[in-house]
Amino acid sequence: MTDPALDLALQDLQKGKTTWAGTGTADRIAVLAQIKDRLMDVAQIWAETAAAKKLIPAGSPLLGEEWTSGPYTLMSACNLLIKTLSQIDGKGHIAGLPIRDLPGGQIAATVLPRTIWDRLLLSGVRAEVWMAPGVTRQNLADNTAGRYDVPPGQRQGGVSLVLGAGNIAAIAPLDCFQKLFVEHRVVLLKMNPVNDYLVEFLRPALRPLIDRGALRIVTGDADVGEYLCNHPVIDDIHITGSEASHDAIVWGVGAEGEQNKAAGKPKNSRPITSELGAVCPTIVVPGPWTDADLSFQAEHIATQKLHNSGFNCVACQMLILAKNWDKTEPLLNRVKQVINSLPPRPPYYPGAAERMDDFAHHGAGSGSGGANCVIVESGDGWLENNEIFAPALGTVALDEDDPESYLRAAIAYANDKLHGTLGANILIHPKTIAALGRHRFD
């Protein structure tokens, strides 16, 4: 396969890679400010179009999902990058970050909340970055933003291929920002066919990068993706997608791919970073939950499952429960009630209906959840080993009774039985944390 348009886009990036790598922080801040202005022009039609493509009815409050996972997130990224870049000389961007010591000798920096908007929109949410062993309070600055320690004129540029996610609108441009503003790379963004309608909004919003020869955005099917992954101009790859897609890129497909993977001989030896799906658990720890706790956490579980109609790689797929806890059945019933109370939401992602049928087939029991979500008990092990990427939820009940033994068993089940390592949730009462010892959760 050859494609003159793709070749031309890559030639443009090849020409622009050294110039972009040498761009100073002031110029990059100016580019981000221009993107913010352009984003304002397309934000509303972007969110409304994405909602319509996902079969969300006009006027539905679910439109908010497309604002917060699309233009709002991109605007927030611009603001945060501007702030970081404006303080990066002398590593001022890490000044004032709360740092704490971890039991194993590492340190952790609290990066959220940082602003009043964090506290308003993400009330009660806190995020930390755990530093690698050997990074201390004294040498933290030396281990932060190292690529910006290299003077602009001495930086090595490169051409990155970003294979965009098909579910959440902001992921693809944010992956590009990582390459552009953190790694000094220029980017060819290949959109996922599921949401390539976003090109209509991303091109005008990101025009300042395109005009500088730092970004090109293309569309196409798997053949286009394969062509780009193996193009000599591409230096490295980032993919947000499935493990199958990742393995096809790195090892190849079919019997050849299996042989290459078993032998540790990649077909494509370029550096590749990836954010891949998994079977993600939510562990519910028994404790002194009130009726209000049950209602709140039932809504929490339903929300994390049904956000974006379940098409999130980090969405809960296995709900881990304590079999003999007297709150297990009431909690599960309330989860089902919440899910059943919501208006039906047609699954928009290709292949979802077939995957949900497989999920129901391999689960135990008759299933429940109504039109919005398939809910089944763990059955033959298929649920634990296959990412569903759809509105479907598995449950498993463990025999352990007391919180400590249960939590150990649940963590072992999640680590040893569930495929992948992308994310996990623990729902636990503060009194249970205190009884077990807060320090033990580090």
XYZ file of C-alpha atoms in Angstrom:
442
model
C 0.000 0.000 0.000
C 1.116 3.531 -0.780
C -0.724 6.750 -0.072
C 0.619 10.055 -1.450
C -1.476 12.129 0.972
C -0.117 10.272 3.996
C 3.414 10.443 2.634
C 3.067 14.199 2.154
C 1.809 14.659 5.710
C 4.785 12.716 7.030
C 7.198 14.684 4.857
C 5.817 17.902 6.344
C 6.379 16.575 9.845
C 9.864 15.374 8.992
C 10.724 18.889 7.858
C 9.208 20.473 10.940
C 10.535 18.186 13.683
C 13.780 20.061 14.372
C 12.082 23.454 14.379
C 9.427 22.294 16.832
C 11.961 20.630 19.132
C 13.827 23.930 19.299
C 10.761 25.996 20.130
C 11.137 27.865 23.410
C 8.656 27.916 26.259
C 7.368 31.402 25.423
C 6.423 30.300 21.907
C 4.780 27.142 23.216
C 2.746 29.134 25.715
C 1.618 31.381 22.860
C 0.556 28.337 20.823
C -1.491 27.007 23.734
C -3.164 30.384 24.224
C -4.129 30.408 20.534
C -5.554 26.891 20.850
C -7.691 28.053 23.777
C -9.168 30.856 21.679
C -9.899 28.529 18.779
C -11.360 25.907 21.064
C -13.992 28.391 22.196
C -15.227 28.628 18.600
C -15.893 24.888 18.239
C -16.606 23.697 21.787
C -20.404 23.739 21.692
C -20.847 22.170 18.267
C -18.148 19.622 19.190
C -20.028 18.504 22.321
C -23.414 18.490 20.603
C -22.140 16.530 17.600
C -20.409 13.943 19.780
C -23.582 13.489 21.826
C -25.644 12.958 18.683
C -23.130 10.431 17.324
C -23.407 8.529 20.600
C -27.211 8.473 20.294
C -27.744 10.792 23.272
C -31.124 12.556 22.899
C -31.098 16.315 22.432
C -31.534 18.082 25.748
C -30.392 15.090 27.797
C -28.203 15.830 30.824
C -25.864 13.188 29.393
C -24.647 15.927 27.048
C -22.514 16.954 30.023
C -20.397 13.843 29.490
C -19.328 15.135 26.097
C -18.434 18.559 27.494
C -16.362 17.194 30.366
C -14.614 14.466 28.352
C -14.106 16.651 25.285
C -13.572 20.417 24.990
C -13.505 21.091 28.736
C -10.722 18.561 29.279
C -8.697 19.940 26.388
C -9.144 23.502 27.678
C -8.050 22.393 31.143
C -4.953 20.742 29.660
C -4.048 23.979 27.879
C -4.396 25.946 31.112
C -2.295 23.496 33.096
C 0.419 23.312 30.443
C 0.582 27.103 30.255
C 0.985 27.277 34.017
C 3.634 24.556 34.072
C 5.634 25.977 31.176
C 5.535 29.466 32.656
C 7.182 28.091 35.815
C 9.421 25.397 34.379
C 12.647 27.427 34.403
C 14.274 26.598 37.713
C 11.642 23.874 38.223
C 9.272 26.343 39.822
C 6.326 24.197 38.718
C 6.982 21.761 41.567
C 7.333 24.431 44.232
C 4.595 24.166 46.813
C 3.540 20.643 45.879
C 2.645 18.726 49.042
C 5.159 15.894 49.442
C 4.806 12.954 51.791
C 6.964 9.970 52.637
C 5.753 6.468 51.814
C 6.469 3.476 54.056
C 8.804 1.887 51.511
C 11.095 4.913 51.401
C 9.644 6.525 48.286
C 7.957 9.912 48.196
C 4.605 10.971 46.759
C 3.537 14.375 45.450
C -0.093 15.483 45.657
C -1.047 16.957 42.270
C -4.816 17.220 42.737
C -6.574 19.333 43.892
C -4.612 22.402 42.815
C -7.307 24.953 42.005
C -10.718 26.007 43.253
C -12.191 24.354 40.147
C -10.621 21.038 41.142
C -12.299 21.300 44.518
C -15.670 22.268 43.060
C -15.841 19.803 40.170
C -13.962 16.915 41.800
C -15.018 17.318 45.406
C -13.164 14.943 47.698
C -10.884 13.633 44.942
C -7.142 13.585 45.589
C -4.432 12.366 43.221
C -0.782 11.606 43.895
C 2.251 10.816 41.788
C 4.432 8.187 43.457
C 8.071 8.750 42.556
C 10.439 5.988 41.532
C 12.763 4.505 44.155
C 15.774 6.745 44.638
C 13.899 9.990 44.009
C 13.992 12.058 47.198
C 12.818 15.456 48.332
C 16.348 16.709 47.739
C 16.709 15.468 44.149
C 13.084 15.728 43.016
C 13.816 18.721 40.776
C 16.615 16.792 39.059
C 14.144 14.013 38.245
C 11.332 16.224 36.947
C 10.830 17.603 33.413
C 14.269 16.377 32.420
C 13.666 16.985 28.724
C 13.437 20.700 29.465
C 16.920 20.650 30.987
C 18.223 20.386 27.419
C 18.505 23.838 25.776
C 16.051 24.244 22.864
C 18.794 24.385 20.255
C 20.248 21.070 21.406
C 17.052 19.021 21.523
C 16.588 16.025 19.272
C 13.270 16.023 17.439
C 11.285 13.075 16.195
C 8.064 12.025 14.472
C 5.485 10.227 16.608
C 2.425 8.330 15.463
C -0.548 8.629 17.812
C -3.352 6.127 17.231
C -6.359 7.853 18.736
C -8.931 6.366 21.077
C -12.427 5.848 19.695
C -14.383 6.440 22.891
C -13.375 9.602 24.798
C -12.927 12.683 22.629
C -10.122 14.360 24.567
C -7.814 11.347 24.717
C -6.364 11.712 21.211
C -5.444 15.410 21.486
C -4.096 14.893 25.015
C -1.883 12.063 23.764
C -0.629 14.477 21.114
C 0.084 17.099 23.787
C 2.224 14.561 25.654
C 4.367 14.046 22.578
C 4.459 17.720 21.548
C 4.929 19.544 24.832
C 6.619 16.917 27.011
C 8.711 14.901 24.557
C 9.376 17.636 21.929
C 8.044 15.399 19.140
C 5.919 16.315 16.153
C 2.846 14.149 15.701
C 0.814 12.385 13.078
C -2.553 11.719 14.720
C -4.507 8.913 13.104
C -8.108 9.086 14.288
C -10.104 6.029 15.258
C -12.861 5.373 12.673
C -15.462 5.343 15.464
C -14.998 9.050 16.203
C -13.192 10.434 13.184
C -15.990 13.023 12.940
C -13.934 14.904 15.559
C -11.513 15.934 12.810
C -13.999 18.681 11.949
C -13.321 20.263 15.360
C -9.764 19.203 16.136
C -8.246 20.636 12.973
C -9.521 24.190 13.549
C -8.848 24.040 17.296
C -5.295 22.759 16.825
C -4.549 24.897 13.766
C -1.654 26.727 15.516
C 0.205 23.406 15.754
C -0.700 22.414 12.207
C 0.529 25.743 10.822
C 3.870 25.245 12.557
C 4.357 21.864 10.899
C 4.109 20.109 14.268
C 0.843 18.211 13.766
C -1.071 16.442 11.043
C -4.428 14.676 11.542
C -5.544 11.854 9.247
C -8.345 9.303 9.087
C -8.633 5.791 7.749
C -9.167 2.125 8.498
C -6.841 -0.576 9.793
C -4.883 -0.647 6.518
C -4.004 3.017 6.985
C -2.946 2.322 10.559
C -0.732 -0.558 9.459
C 0.844 1.567 6.729
C 1.669 4.336 9.184
C 2.990 2.004 11.882
C 5.548 0.651 9.431
C 6.398 3.906 7.658
C 10.134 4.741 7.767
C 9.485 8.335 8.881
C 7.747 7.221 12.093
C 10.136 7.052 15.057
C 7.766 5.895 17.794
C 4.120 4.993 18.374
C 1.491 5.589 21.022
C -1.799 3.704 21.049
C -4.875 3.953 23.218
C -6.923 0.876 22.425
C -7.180 -2.856 22.834
C -4.474 -5.347 23.669
C -5.238 -7.108 20.379
C -4.473 -3.944 18.398
C -1.252 -3.398 20.337
C -0.101 -6.970 19.746
C -0.923 -6.779 16.041
C 1.337 -3.724 15.758
C 4.228 -5.089 17.799
C 4.193 -8.818 17.030
C 2.048 -9.216 13.914
C -1.175 -11.146 13.421
C -2.238 -14.790 13.344
C 0.240 -17.605 13.788
C 3.171 -15.347 12.903
C 2.216 -12.929 15.659
C 1.890 -15.706 18.231
C 5.299 -17.098 17.282
C 6.955 -13.677 17.426
C 5.434 -12.911 20.824
C 6.463 -16.285 22.243
C 10.007 -15.764 20.969
C 10.171 -12.142 22.117
C 10.946 -10.971 18.578
C 8.824 -7.935 17.677
C 7.839 -7.452 14.069
C 7.815 -3.703 14.686
C 10.755 -2.723 16.879
C 9.888 0.965 17.254
C 9.392 2.221 20.804
C 5.690 2.019 21.638
C 3.727 3.294 24.599
C 0.191 2.168 25.171
C -2.881 2.531 27.338
C -4.753 -0.727 26.922
C -7.973 -2.131 28.269
C -8.247 -4.592 31.141
C -10.710 -6.350 33.407
C -10.894 -3.690 36.104
C -12.267 -4.498 39.572
C -14.139 -2.613 42.250
C -13.555 -4.141 45.678
C -16.316 -3.505 48.220
C -14.940 -3.957 51.741
C -17.462 -4.943 54.439
C -17.912 -2.437 57.228
C -20.407 -0.332 59.212
C -22.203 1.057 56.173
C -25.414 2.994 56.737
C -28.435 3.015 54.497
C -27.235 6.323 53.077
C -23.811 4.785 52.368
C -25.445 1.966 50.410
C -27.467 4.386 48.299
C -24.501 6.657 47.586
C -22.117 3.849 46.684
C -24.754 2.103 44.552
C -24.977 5.283 42.480
C -21.183 5.451 42.458
C -20.868 1.895 41.103
C -23.601 2.442 38.510
C -22.011 5.697 37.375
C -18.531 4.271 36.940
C -20.021 1.423 34.899
C -22.381 3.431 32.703
C -20.354 6.581 32.028
C -20.043 6.836 28.245
C -22.484 3.911 28.060
C -19.836 1.599 29.498
C -17.293 2.219 26.734
C -14.370 3.027 29.007
C -11.347 0.765 29.269
C -10.989 1.623 32.966
C -14.674 1.039 33.787
C -15.467 -1.513 36.470
C -15.998 -4.964 34.968
C -15.862 -7.142 38.098
C -17.597 -6.142 41.324
C -15.928 -8.029 44.187
C -18.151 -8.572 47.227
C -18.103 -10.357 50.593
C -20.477 -13.335 50.476
C -21.459 -13.282 54.143
C -21.682 -9.524 54.681
C -25.263 -8.584 55.468
C -25.009 -5.503 53.240
C -23.908 -7.322 50.071
C -27.358 -8.238 48.799
C -28.920 -4.836 49.622
C -26.032 -3.054 47.891
C -26.259 -5.196 44.769
C -30.026 -4.741 44.646
C -29.606 -0.976 44.812
C -27.024 -1.022 42.042
C -29.526 -2.854 39.859
C -32.302 -0.446 40.856
C -30.197 2.564 39.905
C -29.246 1.059 36.557
C -32.816 0.002 35.780
C -34.157 3.441 36.684
C -32.155 5.162 33.960
C -33.494 5.798 30.447
C -32.316 3.166 27.948
C -29.113 4.163 26.203
C -28.362 2.357 22.929
C -24.800 1.010 22.777
C -23.083 2.985 20.024
C -19.712 1.250 19.848
C -19.207 -1.389 17.126
C -19.423 -4.996 18.309
C -20.967 -4.149 21.674
C -24.072 -6.303 21.240
C -22.019 -9.387 20.382
C -19.640 -8.832 23.309
C -22.562 -8.417 25.700
C -24.065 -11.683 24.438
C -20.742 -13.434 25.078
C -20.585 -11.887 28.541
C -24.067 -13.128 29.434
C -23.335 -16.574 27.986
C -20.200 -17.078 30.083
C -21.661 -15.685 33.303
C -23.528 -17.690 35.916
C -27.177 -17.173 36.771
C -29.952 -15.692 34.696
C -28.495 -12.191 34.630
C -30.124 -8.876 35.364
C -29.673 -5.162 34.814
C -32.351 -4.581 32.214
C -31.748 -2.804 28.929
C -28.931 -0.625 30.257
C -26.466 -3.219 31.508
C -25.918 -6.977 31.612
C -25.174 -8.088 35.189
C -24.105 -11.691 35.794
C -22.149 -13.672 38.361
C -18.689 -14.992 37.589
C -18.952 -18.275 35.722
C -16.383 -20.219 33.748
C -13.507 -17.739 34.027
C -14.220 -15.946 30.741
C -15.369 -12.773 32.497
C -12.061 -12.551 34.343
C -9.962 -12.859 31.191
C -11.762 -10.816 28.536
C -12.288 -7.067 28.539
C -15.936 -6.416 27.712
C -15.742 -2.698 26.777
C -19.519 -2.426 26.945
C -22.284 -1.951 29.547
C -21.827 -5.275 31.332
C -20.871 -6.021 34.922
C -19.712 -9.240 36.548
C -19.922 -10.025 40.252
C -17.999 -12.405 42.454
C -18.524 -13.136 46.167
C -15.617 -14.217 48.378
C -15.961 -16.337 51.525
C -13.753 -14.329 53.878
C -15.691 -12.520 56.615
C -13.545 -10.007 58.491
C -12.335 -6.920 56.578
C -8.613 -7.730 56.704
C -8.808 -11.322 55.463
C -11.427 -10.319 52.904
C -9.321 -7.457 51.591
C -6.276 -9.701 51.244
C -8.348 -12.288 49.366
C -9.937 -9.649 47.135
C -6.570 -8.115 46.250
C -5.161 -11.564 45.469
C -8.169 -12.316 43.263
C -7.770 -9.008 41.413
C -4.029 -9.447 40.925
C -4.008 -13.154 40.093
C -7.316 -13.799 38.337
C -8.228 -10.610 36.473
C -6.531 -9.808 33.190
C -4.597 -6.565 32.919
C -3.376 -3.875 35.298
C -5.039 -0.666 34.128
C -7.055 0.328 37.187
C -8.818 -0.782 40.351
C -11.183 0.726 42.915
C -11.645 0.035 46.615
C -14.833 1.146 48.370
C -14.179 1.111 52.109
C -15.689 2.857 55.112
C -13.392 5.372 56.891
C -13.895 3.527 60.187
C -12.685 0.316 58.546
C -9.586 2.101 57.261
C -8.894 3.411 60.762
C -9.370 -0.031 62.293
C -6.989 -1.656 59.824
C -4.452 1.185 60.042
C -4.346 3.921 57.414
C -0.589 3.516 56.900
C -1.145 -0.030 55.625
C -2.906 1.284 52.525
C 0.333 2.771 51.209
